[in-house]
XYZ file of N, CA, C and O in Angstrom:
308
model
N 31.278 1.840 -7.899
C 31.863 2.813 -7.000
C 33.390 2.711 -7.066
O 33.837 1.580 -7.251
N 34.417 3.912 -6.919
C 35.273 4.103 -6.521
C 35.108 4.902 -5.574
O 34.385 5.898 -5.611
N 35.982 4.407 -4.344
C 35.688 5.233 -3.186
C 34.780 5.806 -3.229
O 33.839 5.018 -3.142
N 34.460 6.762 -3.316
C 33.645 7.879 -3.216
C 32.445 8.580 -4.616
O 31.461 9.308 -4.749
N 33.564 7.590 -5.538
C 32.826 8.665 -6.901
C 32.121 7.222 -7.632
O 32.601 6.110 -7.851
N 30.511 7.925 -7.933
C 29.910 7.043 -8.163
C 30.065 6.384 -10.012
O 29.372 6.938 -10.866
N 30.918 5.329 -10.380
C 31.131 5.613 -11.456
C 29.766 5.367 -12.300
O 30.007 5.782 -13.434
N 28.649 4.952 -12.251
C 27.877 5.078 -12.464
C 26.645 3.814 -12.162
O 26.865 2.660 -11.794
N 25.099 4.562 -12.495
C 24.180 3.696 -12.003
C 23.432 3.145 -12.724
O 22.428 3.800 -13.005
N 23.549 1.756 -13.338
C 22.218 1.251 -14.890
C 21.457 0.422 -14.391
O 21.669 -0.621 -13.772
N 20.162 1.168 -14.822
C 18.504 0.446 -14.385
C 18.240 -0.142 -15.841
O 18.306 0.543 -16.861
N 18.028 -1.078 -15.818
C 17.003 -1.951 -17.189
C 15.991 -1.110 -17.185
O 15.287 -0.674 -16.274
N 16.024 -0.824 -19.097
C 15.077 0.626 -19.290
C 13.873 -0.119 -18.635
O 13.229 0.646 -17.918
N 13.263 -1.704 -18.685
C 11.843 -2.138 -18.081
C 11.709 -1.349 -16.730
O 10.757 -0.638 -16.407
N 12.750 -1.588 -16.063
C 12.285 -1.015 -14.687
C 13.252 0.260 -14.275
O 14.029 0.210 -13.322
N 13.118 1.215 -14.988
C 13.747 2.602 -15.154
C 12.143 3.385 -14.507
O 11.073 2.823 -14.740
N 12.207 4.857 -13.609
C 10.789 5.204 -13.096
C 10.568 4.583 -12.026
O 10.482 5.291 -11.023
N 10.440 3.441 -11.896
C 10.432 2.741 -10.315
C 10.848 2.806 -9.160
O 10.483 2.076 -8.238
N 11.565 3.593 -9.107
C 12.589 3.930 -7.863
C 13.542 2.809 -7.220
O 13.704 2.565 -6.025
N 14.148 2.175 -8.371
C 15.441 0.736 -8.270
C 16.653 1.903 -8.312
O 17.308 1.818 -7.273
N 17.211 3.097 -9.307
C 17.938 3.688 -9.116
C 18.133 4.674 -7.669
O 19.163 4.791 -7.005
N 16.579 5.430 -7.389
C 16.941 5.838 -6.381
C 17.392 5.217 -4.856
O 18.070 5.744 -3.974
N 16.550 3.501 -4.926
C 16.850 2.951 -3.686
C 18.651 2.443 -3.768
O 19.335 2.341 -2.750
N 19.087 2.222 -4.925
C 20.333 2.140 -4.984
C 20.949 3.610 -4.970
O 21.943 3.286 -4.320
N 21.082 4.612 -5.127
C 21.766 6.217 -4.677
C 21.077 5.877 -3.271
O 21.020 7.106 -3.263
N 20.619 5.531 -2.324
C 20.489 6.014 -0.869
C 20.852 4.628 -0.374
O 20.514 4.238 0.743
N 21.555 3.885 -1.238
C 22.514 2.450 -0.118
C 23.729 3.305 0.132
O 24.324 3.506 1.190
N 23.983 3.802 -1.183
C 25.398 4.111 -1.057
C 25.682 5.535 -0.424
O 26.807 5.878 -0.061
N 24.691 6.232 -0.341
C 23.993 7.486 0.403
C 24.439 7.189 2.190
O 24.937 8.093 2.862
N 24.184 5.916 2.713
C 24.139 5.700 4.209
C 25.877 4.978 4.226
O 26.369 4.703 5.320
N 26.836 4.679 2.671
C 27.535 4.018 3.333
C 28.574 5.319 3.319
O 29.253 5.266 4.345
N 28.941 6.526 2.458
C 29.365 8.154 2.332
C 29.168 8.689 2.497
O 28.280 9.143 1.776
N 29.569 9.460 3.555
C 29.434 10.805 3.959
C 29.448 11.952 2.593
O 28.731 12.937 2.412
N 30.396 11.469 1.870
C 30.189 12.412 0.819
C 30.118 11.422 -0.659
O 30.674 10.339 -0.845
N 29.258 12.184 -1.584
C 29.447 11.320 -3.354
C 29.932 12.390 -3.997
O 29.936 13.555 -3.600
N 30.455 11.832 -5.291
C 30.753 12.628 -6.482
C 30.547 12.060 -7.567
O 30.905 10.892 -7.417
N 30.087 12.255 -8.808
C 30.142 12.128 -9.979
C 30.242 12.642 -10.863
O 30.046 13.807 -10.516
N 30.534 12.642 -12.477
C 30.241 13.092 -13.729
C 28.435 12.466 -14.334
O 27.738 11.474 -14.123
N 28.323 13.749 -15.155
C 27.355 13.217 -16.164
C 27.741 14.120 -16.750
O 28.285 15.133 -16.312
N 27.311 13.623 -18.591
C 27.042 14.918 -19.657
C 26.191 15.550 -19.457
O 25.167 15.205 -18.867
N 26.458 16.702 -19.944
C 25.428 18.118 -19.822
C 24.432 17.779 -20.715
O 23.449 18.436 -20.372
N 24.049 16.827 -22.073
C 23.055 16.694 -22.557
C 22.216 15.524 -22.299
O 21.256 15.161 -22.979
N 22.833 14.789 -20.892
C 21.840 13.916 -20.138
C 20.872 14.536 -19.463
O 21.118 14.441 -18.261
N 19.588 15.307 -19.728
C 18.776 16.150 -18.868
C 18.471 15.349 -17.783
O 18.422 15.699 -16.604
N 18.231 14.056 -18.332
C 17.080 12.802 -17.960
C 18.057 13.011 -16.391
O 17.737 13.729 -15.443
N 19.177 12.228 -16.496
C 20.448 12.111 -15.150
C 20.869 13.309 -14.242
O 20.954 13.399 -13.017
N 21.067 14.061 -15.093
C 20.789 15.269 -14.384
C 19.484 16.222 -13.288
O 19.632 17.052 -12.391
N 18.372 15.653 -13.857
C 16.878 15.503 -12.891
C 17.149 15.539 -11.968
O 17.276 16.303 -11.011
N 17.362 13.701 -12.546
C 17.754 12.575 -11.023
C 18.767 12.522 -9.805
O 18.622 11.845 -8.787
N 19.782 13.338 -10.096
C 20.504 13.390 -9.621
C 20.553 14.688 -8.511
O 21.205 14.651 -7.468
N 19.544 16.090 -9.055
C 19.214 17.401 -8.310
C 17.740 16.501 -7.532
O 17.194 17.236 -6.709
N 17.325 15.651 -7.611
C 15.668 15.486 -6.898
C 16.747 14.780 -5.832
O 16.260 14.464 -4.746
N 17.816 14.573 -5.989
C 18.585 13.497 -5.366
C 19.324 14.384 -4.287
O 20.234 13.857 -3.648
N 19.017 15.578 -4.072
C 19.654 16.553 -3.429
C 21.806 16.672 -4.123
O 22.650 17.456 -3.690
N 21.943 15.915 -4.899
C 23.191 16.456 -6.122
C 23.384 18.311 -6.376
O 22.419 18.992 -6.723
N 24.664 18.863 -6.151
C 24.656 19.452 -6.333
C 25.526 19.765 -7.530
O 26.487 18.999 -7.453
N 25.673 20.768 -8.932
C 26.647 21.007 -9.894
C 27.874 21.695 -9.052
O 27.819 22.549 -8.167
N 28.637 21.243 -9.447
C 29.921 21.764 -8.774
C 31.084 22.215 -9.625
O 32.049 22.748 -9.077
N 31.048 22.024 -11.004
C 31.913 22.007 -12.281
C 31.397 21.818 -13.467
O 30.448 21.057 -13.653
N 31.947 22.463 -14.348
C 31.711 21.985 -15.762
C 32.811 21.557 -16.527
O 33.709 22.101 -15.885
N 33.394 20.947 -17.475
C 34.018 20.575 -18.563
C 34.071 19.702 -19.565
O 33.385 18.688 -19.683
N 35.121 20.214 -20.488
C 35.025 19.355 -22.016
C 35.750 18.287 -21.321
O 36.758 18.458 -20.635
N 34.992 16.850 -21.617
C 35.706 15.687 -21.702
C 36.287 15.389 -23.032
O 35.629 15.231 -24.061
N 37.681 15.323 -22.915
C 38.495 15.399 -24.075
C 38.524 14.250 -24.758
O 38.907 14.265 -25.928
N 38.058 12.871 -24.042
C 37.571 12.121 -24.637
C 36.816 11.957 -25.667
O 37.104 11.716 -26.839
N 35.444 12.161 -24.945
C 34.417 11.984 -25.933
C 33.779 13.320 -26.496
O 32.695 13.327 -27.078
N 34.915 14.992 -26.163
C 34.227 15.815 -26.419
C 33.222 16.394 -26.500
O 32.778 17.015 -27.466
N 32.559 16.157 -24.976
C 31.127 16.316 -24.563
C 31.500 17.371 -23.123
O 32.526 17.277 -22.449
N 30.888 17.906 -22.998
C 30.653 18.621 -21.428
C 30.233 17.830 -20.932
O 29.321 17.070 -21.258
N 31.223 17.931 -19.508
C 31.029 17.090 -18.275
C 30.123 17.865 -17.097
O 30.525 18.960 -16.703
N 29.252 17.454 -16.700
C 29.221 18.427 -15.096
C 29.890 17.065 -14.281
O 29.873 15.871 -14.581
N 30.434 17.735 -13.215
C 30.665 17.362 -12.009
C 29.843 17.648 -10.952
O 29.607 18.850 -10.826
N 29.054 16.512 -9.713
C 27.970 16.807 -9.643
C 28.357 16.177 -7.902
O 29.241 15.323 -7.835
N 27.791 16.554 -6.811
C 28.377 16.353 -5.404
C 27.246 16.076 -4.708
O 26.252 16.734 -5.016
N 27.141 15.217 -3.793
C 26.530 15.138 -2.449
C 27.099 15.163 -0.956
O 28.122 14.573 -0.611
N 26.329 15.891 -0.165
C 27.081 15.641 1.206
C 25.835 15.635 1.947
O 24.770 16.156 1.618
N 26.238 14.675 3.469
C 25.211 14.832 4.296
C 24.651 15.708 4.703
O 23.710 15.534 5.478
């Protein structure tokens, strides 16, 4: 975490499906009123997880980095 923006969440692929990622998105769920993050647009898998997660898309762009589309992706209470 930075403040607010979740820099990101890694489950050991063994226990990926289990709901270890989602019980970790709803710690940090009760400690923010609001989240934000990036994912790539060709992460479908994160992207799922993140709309079952009530996540909403809020942006798109080229990360000039790695030259991938970014979504920008939001939660609020």
């Amino acid at each position: 975490m930075d403040d607010n923006f979740i820099e990101g969440i890694f489950v050991d692929q063994e226990f990926r499906s289990h709901g270890v990622g989602k019980h970790l998105l709803d710690f940090v769920k009760d400690i923010y009123p609001q989240l934000e993050l990036s994912v790539y647009k060709k992460n479908k898998r994160a992207i799922s997880f993140y709309l079952k997660n009530n996540f909403n898309k809020v942006s798109e762009e080229l990360d000039p980095d790695t030259n991938e589309i970014d979504y920008t992706m939001q939660w609020e209470k």
